[in-house]
Short mmCIF file of C-alpha atoms in Angstrom, two decimals:
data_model
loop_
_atom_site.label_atom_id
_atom_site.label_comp_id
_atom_site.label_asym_id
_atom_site.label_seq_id
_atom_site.Cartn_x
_atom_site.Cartn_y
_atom_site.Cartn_z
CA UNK L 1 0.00 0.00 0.00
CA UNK L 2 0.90 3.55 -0.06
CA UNK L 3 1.52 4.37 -4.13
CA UNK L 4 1.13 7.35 -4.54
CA UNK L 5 2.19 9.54 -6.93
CA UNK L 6 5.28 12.26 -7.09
CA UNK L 7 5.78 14.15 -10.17
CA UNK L 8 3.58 11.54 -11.83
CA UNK L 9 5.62 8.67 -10.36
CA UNK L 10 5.01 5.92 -7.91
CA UNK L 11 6.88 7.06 -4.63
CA UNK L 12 8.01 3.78 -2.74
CA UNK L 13 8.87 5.52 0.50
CA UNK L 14 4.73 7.65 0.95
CA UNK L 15 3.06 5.15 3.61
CA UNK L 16 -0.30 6.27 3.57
CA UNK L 17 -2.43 2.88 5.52
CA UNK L 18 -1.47 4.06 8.94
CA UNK L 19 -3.20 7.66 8.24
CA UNK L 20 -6.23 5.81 8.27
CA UNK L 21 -6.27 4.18 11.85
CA UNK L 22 -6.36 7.85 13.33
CA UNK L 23 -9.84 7.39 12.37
CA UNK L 24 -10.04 4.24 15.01
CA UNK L 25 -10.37 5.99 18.34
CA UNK L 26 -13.04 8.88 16.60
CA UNK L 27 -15.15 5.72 17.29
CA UNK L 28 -16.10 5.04 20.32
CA UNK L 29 -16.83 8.57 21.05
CA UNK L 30 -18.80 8.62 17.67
CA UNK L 31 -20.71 5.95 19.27
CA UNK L 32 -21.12 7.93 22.34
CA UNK L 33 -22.26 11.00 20.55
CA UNK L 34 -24.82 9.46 18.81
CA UNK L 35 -26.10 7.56 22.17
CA UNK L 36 -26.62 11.58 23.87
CA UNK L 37 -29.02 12.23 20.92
CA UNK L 38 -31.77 9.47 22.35
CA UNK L 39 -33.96 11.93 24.65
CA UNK L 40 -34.71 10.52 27.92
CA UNK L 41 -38.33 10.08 28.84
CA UNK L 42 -39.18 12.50 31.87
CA UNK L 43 -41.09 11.51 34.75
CA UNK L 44 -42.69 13.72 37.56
CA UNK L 45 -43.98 12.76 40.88
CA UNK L 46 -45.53 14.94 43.61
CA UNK L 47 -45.56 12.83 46.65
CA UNK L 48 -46.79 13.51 49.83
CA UNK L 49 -45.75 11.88 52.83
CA UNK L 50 -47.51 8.16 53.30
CA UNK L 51 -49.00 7.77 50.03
CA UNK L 52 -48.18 6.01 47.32
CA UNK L 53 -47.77 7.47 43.83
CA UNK L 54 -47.49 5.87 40.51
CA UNK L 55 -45.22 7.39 37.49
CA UNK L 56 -47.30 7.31 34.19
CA UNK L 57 -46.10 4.14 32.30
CA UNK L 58 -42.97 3.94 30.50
CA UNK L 59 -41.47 1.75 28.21
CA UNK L 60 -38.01 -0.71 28.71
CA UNK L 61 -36.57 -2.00 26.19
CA UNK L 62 -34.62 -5.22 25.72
CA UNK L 63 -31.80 -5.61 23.10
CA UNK L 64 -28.32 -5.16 22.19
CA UNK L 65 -28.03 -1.64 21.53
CA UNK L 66 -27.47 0.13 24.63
CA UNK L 67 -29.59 -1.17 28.18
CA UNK L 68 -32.36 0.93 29.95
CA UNK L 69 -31.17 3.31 32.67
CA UNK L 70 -33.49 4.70 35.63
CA UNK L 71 -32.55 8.02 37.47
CA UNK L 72 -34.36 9.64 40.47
CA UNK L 73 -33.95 12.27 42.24
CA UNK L 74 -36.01 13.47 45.33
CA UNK L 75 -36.05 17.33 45.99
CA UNK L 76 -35.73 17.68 49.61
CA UNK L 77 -35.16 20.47 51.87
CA UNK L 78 -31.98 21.42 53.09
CA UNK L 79 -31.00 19.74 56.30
CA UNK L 80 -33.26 16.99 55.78
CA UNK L 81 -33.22 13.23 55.54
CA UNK L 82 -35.67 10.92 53.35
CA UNK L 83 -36.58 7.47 53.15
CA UNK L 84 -38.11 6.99 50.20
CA UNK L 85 -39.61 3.86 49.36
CA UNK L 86 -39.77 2.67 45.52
CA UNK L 87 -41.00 -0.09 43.35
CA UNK L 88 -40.87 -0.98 39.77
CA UNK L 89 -43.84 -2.44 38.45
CA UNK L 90 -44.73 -4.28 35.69
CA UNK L 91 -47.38 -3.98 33.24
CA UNK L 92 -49.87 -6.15 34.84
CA UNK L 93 -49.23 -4.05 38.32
CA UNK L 94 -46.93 -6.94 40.02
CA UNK L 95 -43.69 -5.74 41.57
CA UNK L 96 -40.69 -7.00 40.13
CA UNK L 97 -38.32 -4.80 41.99
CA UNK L 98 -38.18 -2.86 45.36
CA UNK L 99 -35.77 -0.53 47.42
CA UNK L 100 -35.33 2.00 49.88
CA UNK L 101 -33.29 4.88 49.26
CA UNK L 102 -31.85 6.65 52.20
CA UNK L 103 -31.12 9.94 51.30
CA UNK L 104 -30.34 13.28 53.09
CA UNK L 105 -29.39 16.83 52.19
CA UNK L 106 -27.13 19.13 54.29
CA UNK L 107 -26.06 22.87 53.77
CA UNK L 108 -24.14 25.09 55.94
CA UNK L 109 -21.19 28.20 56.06
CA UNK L 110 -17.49 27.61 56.69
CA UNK L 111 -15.02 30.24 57.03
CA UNK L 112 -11.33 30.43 57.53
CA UNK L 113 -8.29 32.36 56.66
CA UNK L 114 -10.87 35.52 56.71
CA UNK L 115 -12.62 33.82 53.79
CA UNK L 116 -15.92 32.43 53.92
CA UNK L 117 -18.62 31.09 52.28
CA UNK L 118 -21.32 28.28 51.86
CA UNK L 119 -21.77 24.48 51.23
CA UNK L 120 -24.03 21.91 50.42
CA UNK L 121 -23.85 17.87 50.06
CA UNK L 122 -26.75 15.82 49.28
CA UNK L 123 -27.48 12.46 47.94
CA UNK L 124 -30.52 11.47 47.20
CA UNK L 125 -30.72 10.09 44.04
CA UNK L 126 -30.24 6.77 42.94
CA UNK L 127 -30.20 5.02 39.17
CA UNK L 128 -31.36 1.55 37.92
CA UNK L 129 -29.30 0.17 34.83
CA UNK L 130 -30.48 -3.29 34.33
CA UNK L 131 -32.11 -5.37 31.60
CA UNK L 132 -36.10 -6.23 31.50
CA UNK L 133 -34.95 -9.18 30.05
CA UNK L 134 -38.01 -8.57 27.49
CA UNK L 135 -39.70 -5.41 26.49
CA UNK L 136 -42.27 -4.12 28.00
CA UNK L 137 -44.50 -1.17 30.00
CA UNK L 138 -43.54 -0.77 32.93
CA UNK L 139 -44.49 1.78 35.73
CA UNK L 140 -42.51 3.13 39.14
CA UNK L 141 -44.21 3.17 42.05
CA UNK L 142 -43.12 5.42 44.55
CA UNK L 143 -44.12 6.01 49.04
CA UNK L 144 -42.41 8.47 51.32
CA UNK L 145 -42.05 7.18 54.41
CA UNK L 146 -39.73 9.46 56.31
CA UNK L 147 -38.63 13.29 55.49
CA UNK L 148 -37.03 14.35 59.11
CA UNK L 149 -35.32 17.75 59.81
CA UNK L 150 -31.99 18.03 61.85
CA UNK L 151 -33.86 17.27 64.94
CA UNK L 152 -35.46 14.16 63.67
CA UNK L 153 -38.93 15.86 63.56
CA UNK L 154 -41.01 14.99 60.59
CA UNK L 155 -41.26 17.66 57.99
CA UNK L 156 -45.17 18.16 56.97
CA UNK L 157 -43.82 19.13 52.89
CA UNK L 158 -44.70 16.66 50.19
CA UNK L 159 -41.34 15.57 48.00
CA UNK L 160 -41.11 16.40 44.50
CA UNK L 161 -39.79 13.15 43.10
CA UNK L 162 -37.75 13.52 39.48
CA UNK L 163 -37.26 10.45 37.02
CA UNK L 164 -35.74 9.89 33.77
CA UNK L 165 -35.42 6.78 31.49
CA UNK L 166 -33.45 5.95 28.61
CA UNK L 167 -33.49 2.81 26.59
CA UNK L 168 -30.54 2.98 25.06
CA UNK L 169 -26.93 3.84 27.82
CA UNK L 170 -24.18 3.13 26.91
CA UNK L 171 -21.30 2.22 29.47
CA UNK L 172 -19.67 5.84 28.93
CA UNK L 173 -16.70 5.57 30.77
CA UNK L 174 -15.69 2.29 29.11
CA UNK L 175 -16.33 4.20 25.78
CA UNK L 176 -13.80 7.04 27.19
CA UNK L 177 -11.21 4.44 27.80
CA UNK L 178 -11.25 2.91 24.95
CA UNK L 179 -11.01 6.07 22.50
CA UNK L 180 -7.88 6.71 24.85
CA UNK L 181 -6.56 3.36 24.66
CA UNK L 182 -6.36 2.84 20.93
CA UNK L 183 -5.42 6.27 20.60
CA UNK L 184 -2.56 5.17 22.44
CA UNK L 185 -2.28 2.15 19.98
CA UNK L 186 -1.85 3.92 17.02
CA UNK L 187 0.04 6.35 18.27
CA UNK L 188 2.41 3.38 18.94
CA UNK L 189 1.83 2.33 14.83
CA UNK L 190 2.61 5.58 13.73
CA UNK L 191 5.36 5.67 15.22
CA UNK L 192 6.55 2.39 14.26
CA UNK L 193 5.43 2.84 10.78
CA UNK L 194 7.34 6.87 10.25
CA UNK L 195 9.26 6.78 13.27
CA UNK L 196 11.48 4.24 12.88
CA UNK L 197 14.51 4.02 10.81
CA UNK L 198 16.61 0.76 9.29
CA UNK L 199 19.81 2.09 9.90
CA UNK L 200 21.16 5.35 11.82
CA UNK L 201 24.50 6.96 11.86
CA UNK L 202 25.61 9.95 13.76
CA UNK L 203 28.63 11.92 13.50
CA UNK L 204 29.46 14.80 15.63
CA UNK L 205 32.73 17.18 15.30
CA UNK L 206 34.01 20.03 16.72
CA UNK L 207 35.14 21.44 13.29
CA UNK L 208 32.79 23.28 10.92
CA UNK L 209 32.62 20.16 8.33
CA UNK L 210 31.52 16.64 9.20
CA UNK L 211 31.73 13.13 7.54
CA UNK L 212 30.11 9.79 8.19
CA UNK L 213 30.63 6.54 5.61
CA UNK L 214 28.17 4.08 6.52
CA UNK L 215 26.80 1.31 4.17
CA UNK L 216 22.94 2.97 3.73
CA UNK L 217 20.26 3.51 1.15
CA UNK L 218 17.38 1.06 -0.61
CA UNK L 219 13.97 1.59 0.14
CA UNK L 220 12.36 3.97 1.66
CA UNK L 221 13.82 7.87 2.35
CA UNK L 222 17.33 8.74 3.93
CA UNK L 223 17.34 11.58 5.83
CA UNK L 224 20.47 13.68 6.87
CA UNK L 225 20.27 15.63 9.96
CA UNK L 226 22.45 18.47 10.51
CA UNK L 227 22.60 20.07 13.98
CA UNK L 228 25.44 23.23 14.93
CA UNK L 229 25.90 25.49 17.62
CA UNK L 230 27.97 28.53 17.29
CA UNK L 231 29.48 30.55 20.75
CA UNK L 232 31.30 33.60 21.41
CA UNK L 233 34.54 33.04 23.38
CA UNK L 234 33.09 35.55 26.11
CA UNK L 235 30.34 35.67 28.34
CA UNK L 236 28.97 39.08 27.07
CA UNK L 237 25.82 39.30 25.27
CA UNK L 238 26.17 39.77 21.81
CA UNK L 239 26.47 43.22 20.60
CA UNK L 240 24.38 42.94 17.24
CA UNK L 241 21.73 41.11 15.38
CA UNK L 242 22.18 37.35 14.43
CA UNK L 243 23.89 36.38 10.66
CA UNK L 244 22.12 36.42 7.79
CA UNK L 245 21.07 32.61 6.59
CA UNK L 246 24.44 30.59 6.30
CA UNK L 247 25.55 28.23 3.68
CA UNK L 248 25.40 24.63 3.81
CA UNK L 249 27.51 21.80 1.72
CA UNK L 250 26.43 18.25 1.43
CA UNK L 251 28.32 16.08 -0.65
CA UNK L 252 27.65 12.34 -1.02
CA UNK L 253 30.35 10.04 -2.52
CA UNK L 254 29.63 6.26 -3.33
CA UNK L 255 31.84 3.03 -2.89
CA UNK L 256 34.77 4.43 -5.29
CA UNK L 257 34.83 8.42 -4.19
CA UNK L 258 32.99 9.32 -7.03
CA UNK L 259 30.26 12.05 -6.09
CA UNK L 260 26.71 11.46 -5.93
CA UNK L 261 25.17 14.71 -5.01
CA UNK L 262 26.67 18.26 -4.29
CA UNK L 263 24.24 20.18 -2.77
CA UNK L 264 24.57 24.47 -1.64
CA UNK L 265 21.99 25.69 0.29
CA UNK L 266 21.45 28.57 2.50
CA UNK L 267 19.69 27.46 6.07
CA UNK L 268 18.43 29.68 8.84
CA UNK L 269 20.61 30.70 11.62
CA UNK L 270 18.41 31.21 14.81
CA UNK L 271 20.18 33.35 17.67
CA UNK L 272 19.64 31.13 21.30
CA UNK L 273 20.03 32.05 24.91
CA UNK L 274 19.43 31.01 28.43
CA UNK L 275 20.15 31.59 31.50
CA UNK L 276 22.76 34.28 30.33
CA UNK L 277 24.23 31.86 27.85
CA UNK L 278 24.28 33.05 24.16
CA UNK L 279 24.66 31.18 20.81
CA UNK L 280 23.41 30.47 17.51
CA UNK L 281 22.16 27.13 16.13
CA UNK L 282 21.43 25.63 12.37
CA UNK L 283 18.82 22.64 12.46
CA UNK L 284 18.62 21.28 9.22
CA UNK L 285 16.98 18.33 7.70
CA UNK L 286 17.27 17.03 3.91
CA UNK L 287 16.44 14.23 2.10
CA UNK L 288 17.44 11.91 -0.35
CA UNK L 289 16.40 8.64 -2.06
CA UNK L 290 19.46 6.18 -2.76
CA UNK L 291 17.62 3.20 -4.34
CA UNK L 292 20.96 1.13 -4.41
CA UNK L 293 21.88 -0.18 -0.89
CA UNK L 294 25.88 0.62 -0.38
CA UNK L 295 29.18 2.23 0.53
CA UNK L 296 27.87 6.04 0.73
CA UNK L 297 29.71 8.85 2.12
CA UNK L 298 28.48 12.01 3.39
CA UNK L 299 30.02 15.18 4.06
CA UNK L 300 28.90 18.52 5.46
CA UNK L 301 30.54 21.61 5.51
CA UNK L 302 28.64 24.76 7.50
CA UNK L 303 30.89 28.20 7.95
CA UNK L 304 33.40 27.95 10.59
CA UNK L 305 32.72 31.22 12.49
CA UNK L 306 30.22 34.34 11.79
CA UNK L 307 31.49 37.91 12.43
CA UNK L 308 28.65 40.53 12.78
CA UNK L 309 28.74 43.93 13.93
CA UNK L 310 31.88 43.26 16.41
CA UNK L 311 30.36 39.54 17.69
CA UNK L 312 32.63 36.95 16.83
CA UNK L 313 30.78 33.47 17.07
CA UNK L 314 33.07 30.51 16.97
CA UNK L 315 32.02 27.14 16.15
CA UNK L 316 30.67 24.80 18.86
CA UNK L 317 29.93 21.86 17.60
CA UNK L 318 28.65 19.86 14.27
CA UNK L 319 26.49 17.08 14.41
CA UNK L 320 25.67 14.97 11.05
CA UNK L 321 23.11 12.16 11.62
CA UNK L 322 22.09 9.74 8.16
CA UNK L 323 19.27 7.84 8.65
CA UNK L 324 17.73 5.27 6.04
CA UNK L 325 15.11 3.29 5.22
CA UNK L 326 12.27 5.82 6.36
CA UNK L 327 8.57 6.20 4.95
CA UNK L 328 6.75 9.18 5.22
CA UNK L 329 2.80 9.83 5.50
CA UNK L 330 3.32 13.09 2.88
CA UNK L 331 5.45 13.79 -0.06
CA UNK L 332 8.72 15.76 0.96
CA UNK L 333 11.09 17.21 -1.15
CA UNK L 334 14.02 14.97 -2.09
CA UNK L 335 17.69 15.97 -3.76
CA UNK L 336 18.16 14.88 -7.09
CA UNK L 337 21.49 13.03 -7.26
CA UNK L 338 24.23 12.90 -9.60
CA UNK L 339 24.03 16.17 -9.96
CA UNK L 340 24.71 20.14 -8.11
CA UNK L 341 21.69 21.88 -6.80
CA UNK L 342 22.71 25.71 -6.27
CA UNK L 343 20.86 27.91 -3.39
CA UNK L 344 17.64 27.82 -1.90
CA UNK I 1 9.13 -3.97 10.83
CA UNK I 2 6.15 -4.98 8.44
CA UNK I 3 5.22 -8.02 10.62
CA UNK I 4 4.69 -5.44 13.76
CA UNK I 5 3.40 -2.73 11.77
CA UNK I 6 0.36 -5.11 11.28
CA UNK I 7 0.40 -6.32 14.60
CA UNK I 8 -0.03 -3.17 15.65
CA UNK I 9 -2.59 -2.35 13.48
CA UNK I 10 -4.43 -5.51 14.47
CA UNK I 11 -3.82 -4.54 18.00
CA UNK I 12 -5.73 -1.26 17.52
CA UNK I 13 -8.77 -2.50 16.40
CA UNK I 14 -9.02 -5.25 18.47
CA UNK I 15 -8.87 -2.62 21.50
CA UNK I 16 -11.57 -0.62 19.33
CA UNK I 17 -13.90 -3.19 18.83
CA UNK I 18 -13.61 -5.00 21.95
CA UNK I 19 -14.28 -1.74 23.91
CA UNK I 20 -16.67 -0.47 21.93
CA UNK I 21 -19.11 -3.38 21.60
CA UNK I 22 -18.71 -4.47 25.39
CA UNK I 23 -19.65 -0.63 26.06
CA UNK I 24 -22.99 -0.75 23.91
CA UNK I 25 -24.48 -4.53 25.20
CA UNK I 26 -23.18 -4.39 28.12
CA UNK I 27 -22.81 -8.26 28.73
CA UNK I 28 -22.37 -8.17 32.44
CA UNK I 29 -25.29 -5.95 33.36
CA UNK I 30 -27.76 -7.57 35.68
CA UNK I 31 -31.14 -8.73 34.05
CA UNK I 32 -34.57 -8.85 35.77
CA UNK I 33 -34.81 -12.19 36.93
CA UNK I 34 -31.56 -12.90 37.44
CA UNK I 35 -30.45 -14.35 40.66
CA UNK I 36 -29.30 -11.25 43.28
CA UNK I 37 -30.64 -7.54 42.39
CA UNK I 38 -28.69 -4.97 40.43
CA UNK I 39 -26.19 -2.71 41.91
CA UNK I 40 -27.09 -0.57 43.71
CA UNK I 41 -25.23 2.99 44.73
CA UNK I 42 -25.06 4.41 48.22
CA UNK I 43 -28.19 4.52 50.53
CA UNK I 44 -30.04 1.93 48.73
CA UNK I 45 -31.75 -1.24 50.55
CA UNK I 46 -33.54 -3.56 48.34
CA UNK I 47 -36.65 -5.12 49.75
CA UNK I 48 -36.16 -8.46 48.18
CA UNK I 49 -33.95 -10.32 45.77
CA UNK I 50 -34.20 -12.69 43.22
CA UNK I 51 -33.61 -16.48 43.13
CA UNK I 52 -34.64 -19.09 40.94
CA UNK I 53 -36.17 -16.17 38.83
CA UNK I 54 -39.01 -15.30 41.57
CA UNK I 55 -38.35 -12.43 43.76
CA UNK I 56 -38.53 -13.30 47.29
CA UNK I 57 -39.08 -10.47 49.67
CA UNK I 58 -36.93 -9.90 52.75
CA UNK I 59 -38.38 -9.01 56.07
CA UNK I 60 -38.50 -5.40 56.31
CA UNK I 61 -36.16 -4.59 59.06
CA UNK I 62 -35.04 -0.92 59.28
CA UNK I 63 -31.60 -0.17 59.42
CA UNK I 64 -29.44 1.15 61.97
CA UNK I 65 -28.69 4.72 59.58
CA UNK I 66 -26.91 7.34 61.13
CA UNK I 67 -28.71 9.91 58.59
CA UNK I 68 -26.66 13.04 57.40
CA UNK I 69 -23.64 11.63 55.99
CA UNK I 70 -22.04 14.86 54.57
CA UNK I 71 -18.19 15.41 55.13
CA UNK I 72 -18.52 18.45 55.92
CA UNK I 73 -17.76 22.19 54.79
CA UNK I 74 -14.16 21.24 54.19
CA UNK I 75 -15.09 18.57 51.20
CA UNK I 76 -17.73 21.45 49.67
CA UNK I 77 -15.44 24.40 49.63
#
């Protein structure tokens, strides 16, 4: 896989298969998109203490896709506890399931460090995901028995009792940890698939030109790395701007010295500093295509000091890395060999 | 490098599809009529469970609940 075209030709090293598993982990949260659009049915019960009250009928249904979900909540007063009785009835009137929910609601101010303010904890609510095990109308049937103040002295005010049901849940978390999961998976395929290289070669000189013979090239890309650092031989911040863009020399040689490529360009030179320190650094990437696997040398050359406007930067360091055998997801510009290539 | 490229790949969407369809049926989710009741979150007592697919009441007993079980402002600030 992965022909594509460059120029009109098939290019060997464009990998374009593993592009298509970033598409994987959009997935599960697809899936959990489209499960928010169901609309939950609403319930409403007004219940006052010692009687029981009966939701209007609802619907649960049994399959694959998703499972029904119950959720109530009782609206109690603040500094209050419930016991709320509640039953799920079928569609002939039996009871199929019953619970208590002990619930309570507390509020109250806290200050400290001259700040203050207010809080509030509650729980009562509860929620039913389970299965009917076949579809079918189904009703909630639901008795106050207890809704005490702080004291413990019953509170006279009927409880506002709020329901939803949806058919169709989904197990969202499990959803959310999947999309990160294989997110994390293909990260780990791209990676392997652009990432990795068959062969890798790194040179690194204290002179302004740097060489590395290593045998390289086949399929795929081969990408030279060039990385320098420039100083001034004082501490002093520099006095002017940074150099204008500096030239860089590659020259590849095959098995018998005779050149491959001669390449000039110019490459930015970026002015650095931290912590007081000052210096200027080339990072520079090119690429070639060597379909013959061999004896290949490769030589840079970057200018051995800059002097601008009284700053006299020195070189540092040069570091030449050659790596082979590399695919890419995108066409990239590649030197033509056996032949000179003049500026940029 | 090709061999784990599609191991890799393989690996991805068997974590995709795995996750994904255990999310939507939900294998392990209690059905009515299944032995035990579903689960249940904090402050709920069921009146019953279920064995042999008929749902056999407990006696109502009321619990020993201490009521308010906030932390506190601390928790709410």
């Amino acid at each position: 896989m992965g022909l594509t075209s460059l120029g009109g030709r098939r290019d060997s090293a464009l990998l374009l298969w593993p592009l298509v598993s970033l598409l994987l982990p959009l997935l599960p949260l697809l899936v959990l998109l489209l499960s928010a659009l169901e609309g939950p049915r609403r319930l409403l019960m007004v219940v006052p203490e010692g009687q029981r009250v009966l939701s209007v009928p609802f619907v649960l249904e049994d399959g694959w896709l998703g499972s029904p979900r119950l959720a109530l909540t009782a609206d109690i007063p603040a500094n209050s506890t419930i016991e709320l009785d509640v039953a799920l009835l079928d569609a002939s009137g039996r009871t199929v399931l019953n619970l208590t929910k002990d619930g309570w609601r507390a509020s109250g101010t806290w200050s400290e460090g001259g700040e203050s303010g207010t809080w509030e904890e509650a729980d009562a609510a509860l929620t039913l995901a389970m299965r009917p095990g076949q579809s079918g109308r189904f009703q909630l049937a639901v008795q106050l028995q207890d809704l005490l103040d702080q004291a413990g002295q019953p509170l006279p005010h009927p409880v506002v009792v709020r329901g939803s049901v949806r058919n169709h849940s989904l197990d969202a978390p499990l959803l959310l940890f999947t999309a990160a999961l294989t997110l994390a998976v293909v990260q780990v395929l791209l990676l392997a698939c652009y990432g990795v290289s068959r062969g890798r070669w790194v040179q690194r000189s204290q002179e302004a030109d740097a060489a590395i013979r290593c045998e390289a090239g086949g399929p795929g890309l081969l990408r030279v790395g060039v990385v320098a650092r420039w100083e001034l031989p004082h501490d002093n911040p520099p006095l002017g701007q940074p150099p204008e863009p500096a030239a860089l020399e590659l020259q590849v040689s095959d098995a018998l010295g005779r050149p491959r490529l001669r390449h000039r360009g110019m490459v930015v030179v970026a002015h650095r500093s931290d912590d007081g320190d000052h210096w200027l650094s080339v990072r520079h990437t090119l690429h070639l295509r060597l379909p013959e696997r061999g004896s290949y040398r490769f030589r840079v050359k970057v200018p051995q000091e800059f002097r601008v406007d009284g700053d006299a930067w020195e070189m540092e360091w040069l570091q030449l890395s050659v790596e082979d055998g590399l695919m890419s997801a995108w066409p990239v510009a590649v030197l033509p060999l056996a032949g000179a290539l003049e500026g940029r | 490098m090709a061999d784990e490229r599609g191991l890799l790949l393989l690996l991805a969407l068997a974590v995709v599809a795995i996750g994904t369809v255990t999310a939507v049926t939900r294998p392990g989710l209690w059905r009515l009529g299944q032995d035990g009741t579903p689960a249940a979150g904090s402050g709920v007592r069921y009146g019953g469970s279920y064995s042999a697919g008929r749902w056999v009441p407990i006696t109502p007993r009321r619990q020993d609940w201490s009521g308010f079980q906030g932390r506190g402002p601390g928790a709410a600030k």
